PDB file of C-alpha atoms in Angstrom:
ATOM      1  CA  UNK A 135       3.514  -9.956  15.619  1.00 93.00           C
ATOM      2  CA  UNK A 136       2.482 -10.072  11.972  1.00 95.00           C
ATOM      3  CA  UNK A 137       5.336 -11.020   9.658  1.00 97.00           C
ATOM      4  CA  UNK A 138       5.163 -11.142   5.870  1.00 98.00           C
ATOM      5  CA  UNK A 139       8.246 -12.284   3.983  1.00 98.00           C
ATOM      6  CA  UNK A 140       8.303 -12.008   0.190  1.00 97.00           C
ATOM      7  CA  UNK A 141      10.616 -13.952  -2.091  1.00 97.00           C
ATOM      8  CA  UNK A 142      10.955 -14.799  -5.761  1.00 97.00           C
ATOM      9  CA  UNK A 143      11.846 -11.449  -7.251  1.00 97.00           C
ATOM     10  CA  UNK A 144      14.648 -11.000  -9.742  1.00 97.00           C
ATOM     11  CA  UNK A 145      15.598 -10.092 -13.283  1.00 97.00           C
ATOM     12  CA  UNK A 146      13.442 -11.476 -16.090  1.00 97.00           C
ATOM     13  CA  UNK A 147      13.256 -10.769 -19.808  1.00 97.00           C
ATOM     14  CA  UNK A 148      10.187  -9.150 -21.387  1.00 97.00           C
ATOM     15  CA  UNK A 149       7.590 -11.829 -22.081  1.00 97.00           C
ATOM     16  CA  UNK A 150       8.945 -14.014 -19.297  1.00 98.00           C
ATOM     17  CA  UNK A 151       7.362 -15.342 -16.117  1.00 98.00           C
ATOM     18  CA  UNK A 152       8.063 -15.163 -12.418  1.00 98.00           C
ATOM     19  CA  UNK A 153       6.299 -16.415  -9.289  1.00 98.00           C
ATOM     20  CA  UNK A 154       6.402 -14.419  -6.091  1.00 98.00           C
ATOM     21  CA  UNK A 155       5.778 -15.990  -2.704  1.00 98.00           C
ATOM     22  CA  UNK A 156       4.875 -14.442   0.633  1.00 98.00           C
ATOM     23  CA  UNK A 157       5.287 -16.452   3.839  1.00 98.00           C
ATOM     24  CA  UNK A 158       2.951 -15.211   6.562  1.00 98.00           C
ATOM     25  CA  UNK A 159       3.143 -15.672  10.316  1.00 97.00           C
ATOM     26  CA  UNK A 160       1.844 -14.145  13.523  1.00 96.00           C
ATOM     27  CA  UNK A 161      -1.869 -14.317  12.653  1.00 95.00           C
ATOM     28  CA  UNK A 162      -4.551 -16.760  11.556  1.00 96.00           C
ATOM     29  CA  UNK A 163      -3.828 -16.722   7.831  1.00 96.00           C
ATOM     30  CA  UNK A 164      -7.154 -18.123   6.602  1.00 96.00           C
ATOM     31  CA  UNK A 165      -9.085 -15.379   8.382  1.00 94.00           C
ATOM     32  CA  UNK A 166      -7.691 -12.541   6.310  1.00 95.00           C
ATOM     33  CA  UNK A 167      -7.841 -11.452   2.709  1.00 94.00           C
ATOM     34  CA  UNK A 168      -4.413 -10.696   1.277  1.00 96.00           C
ATOM     35  CA  UNK A 169      -3.143  -8.411  -1.421  1.00 97.00           C
ATOM     36  CA  UNK A 170      -0.183  -7.439  -3.583  1.00 98.00           C
ATOM     37  CA  UNK A 171       0.776  -3.792  -4.064  1.00 97.00           C
ATOM     38  CA  UNK A 172       3.652  -2.625  -6.247  1.00 98.00           C
ATOM     39  CA  UNK A 173       5.821   0.448  -6.495  1.00 98.00           C
ATOM     40  CA  UNK A 174       7.781   1.269  -9.639  1.00 97.00           C
ATOM     41  CA  UNK A 175      11.177   2.933  -9.114  1.00 95.00           C
ATOM     42  CA  UNK A 176      10.722   6.465  -7.758  1.00 92.00           C
ATOM     43  CA  UNK A 177       6.940   6.200  -8.264  1.00 94.00           C
ATOM     44  CA  UNK A 178       3.852   5.851  -6.118  1.00 95.00           C
ATOM     45  CA  UNK A 179       1.946   2.824  -4.870  1.00 96.00           C
ATOM     46  CA  UNK A 180      -0.286   0.751  -7.155  1.00 96.00           C
ATOM     47  CA  UNK A 181      -2.674  -1.970  -6.016  1.00 95.00           C
ATOM     48  CA  UNK A 182      -2.204  -5.143  -8.084  1.00 97.00           C
ATOM     49  CA  UNK A 183      -4.388  -7.986  -6.845  1.00 97.00           C
ATOM     50  CA  UNK A 184      -6.301  -9.367  -3.868  1.00 96.00           C
ATOM     51  CA  UNK A 185      -7.655 -12.703  -2.698  1.00 96.00           C
ATOM     52  CA  UNK A 186     -10.218 -13.643  -0.065  1.00 94.00           C
ATOM     53  CA  UNK A 187      -9.334 -15.598   3.051  1.00 94.00           C
ATOM     54  CA  UNK A 188     -10.345 -18.989   1.706  1.00 95.00           C
ATOM     55  CA  UNK A 189      -9.275 -18.154  -1.812  1.00 93.00           C
ATOM     56  CA  UNK A 190     -12.707 -18.239  -3.436  1.00 95.00           C
ATOM     57  CA  UNK A 191     -12.632 -14.641  -4.643  1.00 95.00           C
ATOM     58  CA  UNK A 192      -9.828 -12.945  -6.557  1.00 96.00           C
ATOM     59  CA  UNK A 193      -9.498  -9.401  -7.844  1.00 95.00           C
ATOM     60  CA  UNK A 194      -7.086  -7.747 -10.264  1.00 96.00           C
ATOM     61  CA  UNK A 195      -6.095  -4.305 -11.458  1.00 95.00           C
ATOM     62  CA  UNK A 196      -6.849  -3.755 -15.137  1.00 95.00           C
ATOM     63  CA  UNK A 197      -3.114  -3.360 -15.803  1.00 96.00           C
ATOM     64  CA  UNK A 198      -2.400  -7.009 -14.864  1.00 98.00           C
ATOM     65  CA  UNK A 199      -5.700  -8.771 -15.597  1.00 97.00           C
ATOM     66  CA  UNK A 200      -5.168 -11.838 -17.768  1.00 97.00           C
ATOM     67  CA  UNK A 201      -1.412 -11.902 -17.092  1.00 98.00           C
ATOM     68  CA  UNK A 202      -1.115 -12.249 -13.295  1.00 98.00           C
ATOM     69  CA  UNK A 203      -2.726 -14.870 -11.054  1.00 98.00           C
ATOM     70  CA  UNK A 204      -3.022 -14.574  -7.297  1.00 98.00           C
ATOM     71  CA  UNK A 205      -3.407 -17.686  -5.164  1.00 98.00           C
ATOM     72  CA  UNK A 206      -2.833 -18.908  -1.637  1.00 98.00           C
ATOM     73  CA  UNK A 207      -2.009 -22.146   0.159  1.00 97.00           C
ATOM     74  CA  UNK A 208      -3.597 -21.874   3.585  1.00 97.00           C
ATOM     75  CA  UNK A 209      -1.942 -25.115   4.724  1.00 97.00           C
ATOM     76  CA  UNK A 210       1.422 -23.406   4.208  1.00 97.00           C
ATOM     77  CA  UNK A 211       0.401 -19.867   5.237  1.00 98.00           C
ATOM     78  CA  UNK A 212       1.713 -18.673   1.899  1.00 98.00           C
ATOM     79  CA  UNK A 213       0.462 -16.190  -0.695  1.00 98.00           C
ATOM     80  CA  UNK A 214       1.555 -16.318  -4.331  1.00 98.00           C
ATOM     81  CA  UNK A 215       1.575 -14.104  -7.392  1.00 98.00           C
ATOM     82  CA  UNK A 216       2.187 -15.815 -10.730  1.00 98.00           C
ATOM     83  CA  UNK A 217       3.280 -13.207 -13.247  1.00 98.00           C
ATOM     84  CA  UNK A 218       3.267 -14.082 -16.951  1.00 98.00           C
ATOM     85  CA  UNK A 219       3.893 -12.063 -20.113  1.00 98.00           C
ATOM     86  CA  UNK A 220       5.931  -9.586 -18.128  1.00 98.00           C
ATOM     87  CA  UNK A 221       6.526  -6.109 -19.509  1.00 98.00           C
ATOM     88  CA  UNK A 222       9.073  -3.398 -18.733  1.00 97.00           C
ATOM     89  CA  UNK A 223       6.334  -1.440 -16.982  1.00 97.00           C
ATOM     90  CA  UNK A 224       5.903  -4.286 -14.483  1.00 98.00           C
ATOM     91  CA  UNK A 225       9.313  -3.427 -13.042  1.00 98.00           C
ATOM     92  CA  UNK A 226       8.672  -2.572  -9.402  1.00 98.00           C
ATOM     93  CA  UNK A 227       9.037  -3.576  -5.791  1.00 98.00           C
ATOM     94  CA  UNK A 228       6.164  -5.926  -5.031  1.00 98.00           C
ATOM     95  CA  UNK A 229       4.759  -5.819  -1.526  1.00 98.00           C
ATOM     96  CA  UNK A 230       2.677  -8.558   0.047  1.00 98.00           C
ATOM     97  CA  UNK A 231       0.143  -7.105   2.471  1.00 97.00           C
ATOM     98  CA  UNK A 232      -2.582  -8.185   4.859  1.00 96.00           C
ATOM     99  CA  UNK A 233      -6.027  -6.615   4.978  1.00 94.00           C
ATOM    100  CA  UNK A 234      -7.423  -5.690   8.336  1.00 87.00           C
ATOM    101  CA  UNK A 235     -11.016  -4.675   8.925  1.00 78.00           C
ATOM    102  CA  UNK A 236     -12.913  -3.929   5.707  1.00 82.00           C
ATOM    103  CA  UNK A 237     -10.334  -3.308   2.959  1.00 88.00           C
ATOM    104  CA  UNK A 238      -7.772  -1.482   5.086  1.00 92.00           C
ATOM    105  CA  UNK A 239      -4.200  -2.605   4.362  1.00 92.00           C
ATOM    106  CA  UNK A 240      -2.945  -3.096   7.898  1.00 89.00           C
ATOM    107  CA  UNK A 241       0.441  -4.821   7.507  1.00 94.00           C
ATOM    108  CA  UNK A 242       3.081  -4.894   4.794  1.00 97.00           C
ATOM    109  CA  UNK A 243       6.034  -7.119   3.939  1.00 97.00           C
ATOM    110  CA  UNK A 244       9.432  -5.677   3.154  1.00 97.00           C
ATOM    111  CA  UNK A 245       8.990  -6.097  -0.601  1.00 97.00           C
ATOM    112  CA  UNK A 246      10.756  -7.969  -3.393  1.00 98.00           C
ATOM    113  CA  UNK A 247      12.160  -6.314  -6.513  1.00 98.00           C
ATOM    114  CA  UNK A 248      11.098  -7.485  -9.955  1.00 98.00           C
ATOM    115  CA  UNK A 249      13.069  -6.119 -12.890  1.00 98.00           C
ATOM    116  CA  UNK A 250      11.850  -6.765 -16.432  1.00 98.00           C
ATOM    117  CA  UNK A 251      14.613  -6.005 -18.887  1.00 96.00           C
ATOM    118  CA  UNK A 252      16.506  -7.534 -21.766  1.00 95.00           C
TER     119      UNK A 252
ATOM    120  CA  UNK B 122     -12.259   3.892 -10.210  1.00 85.00           C
ATOM    121  CA  UNK B 123     -11.889   6.397  -7.402  1.00 92.00           C
ATOM    122  CA  UNK B 124      -9.024   8.819  -8.044  1.00 95.00           C
ATOM    123  CA  UNK B 125      -7.027  10.351  -5.197  1.00 97.00           C
ATOM    124  CA  UNK B 126      -5.090  13.610  -5.302  1.00 98.00           C
ATOM    125  CA  UNK B 127      -2.745  15.119  -2.736  1.00 98.00           C
ATOM    126  CA  UNK B 128      -1.336  18.564  -2.154  1.00 97.00           C
ATOM    127  CA  UNK B 129       1.314  19.721  -1.972  1.00 97.00           C
ATOM    128  CA  UNK B 130       3.529  17.227  -3.807  1.00 97.00           C
ATOM    129  CA  UNK B 131       6.567  18.445  -1.871  1.00 97.00           C
ATOM    130  CA  UNK B 132       6.706  20.300   1.404  1.00 95.00           C
ATOM    131  CA  UNK B 133       9.824  21.842   2.927  1.00 95.00           C
ATOM    132  CA  UNK B 134       9.624  22.327   6.662  1.00 95.00           C
ATOM    133  CA  UNK B 135      11.714  22.667   9.796  1.00 95.00           C
ATOM    134  CA  UNK B 136      11.748  20.658  12.996  1.00 95.00           C
ATOM    135  CA  UNK B 137       8.951  21.929  15.220  1.00 96.00           C
ATOM    136  CA  UNK B 138       6.762  23.166  12.352  1.00 96.00           C
ATOM    137  CA  UNK B 139       3.072  22.299  12.094  1.00 97.00           C
ATOM    138  CA  UNK B 140       2.517  20.495   8.798  1.00 97.00           C
ATOM    139  CA  UNK B 141      -0.757  19.843   6.958  1.00 98.00           C
ATOM    140  CA  UNK B 142      -1.252  17.617   3.901  1.00 98.00           C
ATOM    141  CA  UNK B 143      -4.516  17.547   1.967  1.00 98.00           C
ATOM    142  CA  UNK B 144      -6.023  14.573   0.158  1.00 98.00           C
ATOM    143  CA  UNK B 145      -9.080  14.628  -2.084  1.00 98.00           C
ATOM    144  CA  UNK B 146     -11.153  11.771  -3.497  1.00 97.00           C
ATOM    145  CA  UNK B 147     -12.950  11.922  -6.844  1.00 96.00           C
ATOM    146  CA  UNK B 148     -16.159  10.720  -5.159  1.00 95.00           C
ATOM    147  CA  UNK B 149     -17.362  10.270  -1.624  1.00 95.00           C
ATOM    148  CA  UNK B 150     -15.567   7.569   0.348  1.00 95.00           C
ATOM    149  CA  UNK B 151     -17.208   8.337   3.707  1.00 96.00           C
ATOM    150  CA  UNK B 152     -14.298   7.897   6.140  1.00 97.00           C
ATOM    151  CA  UNK B 153     -12.592   4.966   4.385  1.00 96.00           C
ATOM    152  CA  UNK B 154      -9.335   6.861   4.228  1.00 97.00           C
ATOM    153  CA  UNK B 155      -5.893   5.832   5.495  1.00 97.00           C
ATOM    154  CA  UNK B 156      -2.568   7.639   5.713  1.00 98.00           C
ATOM    155  CA  UNK B 157       0.810   5.916   5.355  1.00 98.00           C
ATOM    156  CA  UNK B 158       4.349   7.066   5.923  1.00 98.00           C
ATOM    157  CA  UNK B 159       7.110   5.675   3.723  1.00 97.00           C
ATOM    158  CA  UNK B 160      10.853   6.102   4.057  1.00 96.00           C
ATOM    159  CA  UNK B 161      13.324   5.270   1.254  1.00 94.00           C
ATOM    160  CA  UNK B 162      13.794   1.535   0.785  1.00 93.00           C
ATOM    161  CA  UNK B 163      11.111   0.682   3.325  1.00 96.00           C
ATOM    162  CA  UNK B 164       7.524  -0.509   3.194  1.00 96.00           C
ATOM    163  CA  UNK B 165       4.722   1.929   3.924  1.00 96.00           C
ATOM    164  CA  UNK B 166       3.698   2.229   7.562  1.00 96.00           C
ATOM    165  CA  UNK B 167       0.068   2.763   8.566  1.00 96.00           C
ATOM    166  CA  UNK B 168      -0.428   5.963  10.571  1.00 97.00           C
ATOM    167  CA  UNK B 169      -4.143   6.782  10.435  1.00 97.00           C
ATOM    168  CA  UNK B 170      -7.195   4.747   9.440  1.00 97.00           C
ATOM    169  CA  UNK B 171     -10.885   5.567   9.150  1.00 97.00           C
ATOM    170  CA  UNK B 172      -9.787   9.144   8.425  1.00 98.00           C
ATOM    171  CA  UNK B 173      -9.014  10.030  12.029  1.00 98.00           C
ATOM    172  CA  UNK B 174      -8.152   6.919  14.046  1.00 97.00           C
ATOM    173  CA  UNK B 175      -4.534   6.700  15.163  1.00 98.00           C
ATOM    174  CA  UNK B 176      -2.860   3.343  14.608  1.00 95.00           C
ATOM    175  CA  UNK B 177      -1.451   1.759  17.739  1.00 94.00           C
ATOM    176  CA  UNK B 178       2.096   2.906  18.454  1.00 95.00           C
ATOM    177  CA  UNK B 179       1.922   5.999  16.243  1.00 97.00           C
ATOM    178  CA  UNK B 180       2.891   9.243  18.047  1.00 97.00           C
ATOM    179  CA  UNK B 181       0.029  11.529  18.977  1.00 97.00           C
ATOM    180  CA  UNK B 182       1.542  14.429  17.003  1.00 97.00           C
ATOM    181  CA  UNK B 183      -0.058  12.774  13.948  1.00 98.00           C
ATOM    182  CA  UNK B 184      -3.767  13.396  13.426  1.00 98.00           C
ATOM    183  CA  UNK B 185      -6.253  13.031  10.619  1.00 98.00           C
ATOM    184  CA  UNK B 186      -9.590  14.582   9.790  1.00 98.00           C
ATOM    185  CA  UNK B 187     -12.212  14.785   7.088  1.00 98.00           C
ATOM    186  CA  UNK B 188     -14.992  12.808   5.464  1.00 98.00           C
ATOM    187  CA  UNK B 189     -16.613  12.457   2.083  1.00 97.00           C
ATOM    188  CA  UNK B 190     -14.079  13.774  -0.409  1.00 97.00           C
ATOM    189  CA  UNK B 191     -11.672  15.995   1.531  1.00 98.00           C
ATOM    190  CA  UNK B 192      -9.181  14.883   4.161  1.00 98.00           C
ATOM    191  CA  UNK B 193      -6.145  16.226   5.976  1.00 98.00           C
ATOM    192  CA  UNK B 194      -3.147  14.792   7.774  1.00 98.00           C
ATOM    193  CA  UNK B 195      -1.565  17.077  10.354  1.00 98.00           C
ATOM    194  CA  UNK B 196       1.754  16.709  12.132  1.00 97.00           C
ATOM    195  CA  UNK B 197       1.552  19.081  15.088  1.00 97.00           C
ATOM    196  CA  UNK B 198       5.294  19.473  15.657  1.00 96.00           C
ATOM    197  CA  UNK B 199       7.563  17.976  13.006  1.00 96.00           C
ATOM    198  CA  UNK B 200      10.313  15.731  14.348  1.00 95.00           C
ATOM    199  CA  UNK B 201      13.516  14.569  12.589  1.00 94.00           C
ATOM    200  CA  UNK B 202      12.048  11.068  12.170  1.00 95.00           C
ATOM    201  CA  UNK B 203       9.054  12.489  10.265  1.00 96.00           C
ATOM    202  CA  UNK B 204      10.932  13.463   7.098  1.00 93.00           C
ATOM    203  CA  UNK B 205       9.415  10.970   4.661  1.00 96.00           C
ATOM    204  CA  UNK B 206       6.792  10.589   1.947  1.00 97.00           C
ATOM    205  CA  UNK B 207       3.140  10.412   2.970  1.00 98.00           C
ATOM    206  CA  UNK B 208       0.396   8.677   0.994  1.00 98.00           C
ATOM    207  CA  UNK B 209      -3.332   8.770   1.430  1.00 98.00           C
ATOM    208  CA  UNK B 210      -5.351   5.752   0.353  1.00 97.00           C
ATOM    209  CA  UNK B 211      -9.059   5.092  -0.052  1.00 96.00           C
ATOM    210  CA  UNK B 212     -10.262   1.652   0.945  1.00 95.00           C
ATOM    211  CA  UNK B 213     -13.902   1.924   0.054  1.00 90.00           C
ATOM    212  CA  UNK B 214     -13.590  -1.276  -2.045  1.00 82.00           C
ATOM    213  CA  UNK B 215     -11.272  -4.232  -2.640  1.00 78.00           C
ATOM    214  CA  UNK B 216      -9.276  -2.123  -5.133  1.00 85.00           C
ATOM    215  CA  UNK B 217      -7.720   0.593  -2.995  1.00 90.00           C
ATOM    216  CA  UNK B 218      -6.228   3.590  -4.708  1.00 94.00           C
ATOM    217  CA  UNK B 219      -3.433   5.735  -3.423  1.00 96.00           C
ATOM    218  CA  UNK B 220      -2.667   9.393  -3.714  1.00 97.00           C
ATOM    219  CA  UNK B 221       0.537  10.357  -5.549  1.00 97.00           C
ATOM    220  CA  UNK B 222       2.341  11.137  -2.302  1.00 97.00           C
ATOM    221  CA  UNK B 223       3.666  14.192  -0.473  1.00 98.00           C
ATOM    222  CA  UNK B 224       7.372  14.338   0.235  1.00 97.00           C
ATOM    223  CA  UNK B 225       8.241  16.187   3.435  1.00 97.00           C
ATOM    224  CA  UNK B 226      11.840  17.319   3.377  1.00 93.00           C
ATOM    225  CA  UNK B 227      14.113  19.499   5.436  1.00 86.00           C
ATOM    226  CA  UNK B 228      13.912  23.233   4.841  1.00 85.00           C
TER     227      UNK B 228
END
C-alpha cells in the first residue's frame, strides 16, 4: 500500500523559510515522479511543483518559481520542498503526491499545514 | 496554461438522486481527465482517470465520460457517503490544473 507522510509544516513569518518533507513507502520510489499540490483555506487545489524519478528534471508553477525548490533523496525515499521568501498567499495545506501513469496524480499524502503570518 | 471550469459550483441533492457534474477544458486534452472526491480535512481521492476509467475500489455508481474539451461525472444513485466536493483535473502535461470544484450537499 502506498503511504506518503508529510511533515515540516507550521507557522512562519512573511519572508521566512520552511522545508517540507514527505516520507514515501509501499512502492519503488525511484520509479515515480513526485509532486506537491497545495490548497489554501476554503479554496481549490493548486499544483506547485514536480520532480522526475531520478531527480534530473524539476518543474514549478509560476507562483512559486524562484522561491521554492523541490528535491528528493532516493536513498531515503523522501521528497522535499524548500520554501523561501514565504508570503501570506502561500498559506495552505501542502500535499505530497505520487504520479502514476503519464501525469496522473494517483496517490496523496494527508497534507501538512503551512501558515505564513506575522 | 490549460484552464478548467466546472458546473455547477454547488449542487443540492437527495439520497438516491442521479447527479451529473460538467467539466470543460480551455483546449483539447484528449481523455487526460481525472475526477477526485474530497471531504473536509481529507486529501483528495481519485475516482476516475482517463475520463472514464474507474479507479480500483471505487463504487460502480460513479462513472465518467467525455473527450476533447467537455467531460461529465455521473453518480447514478447518490449515497450518504457521496456528499463531498468533486474536482476535475487535466493531466495532459506535468503541470496539472484543477477545476474550481463542485460541492454536493444535502437537499
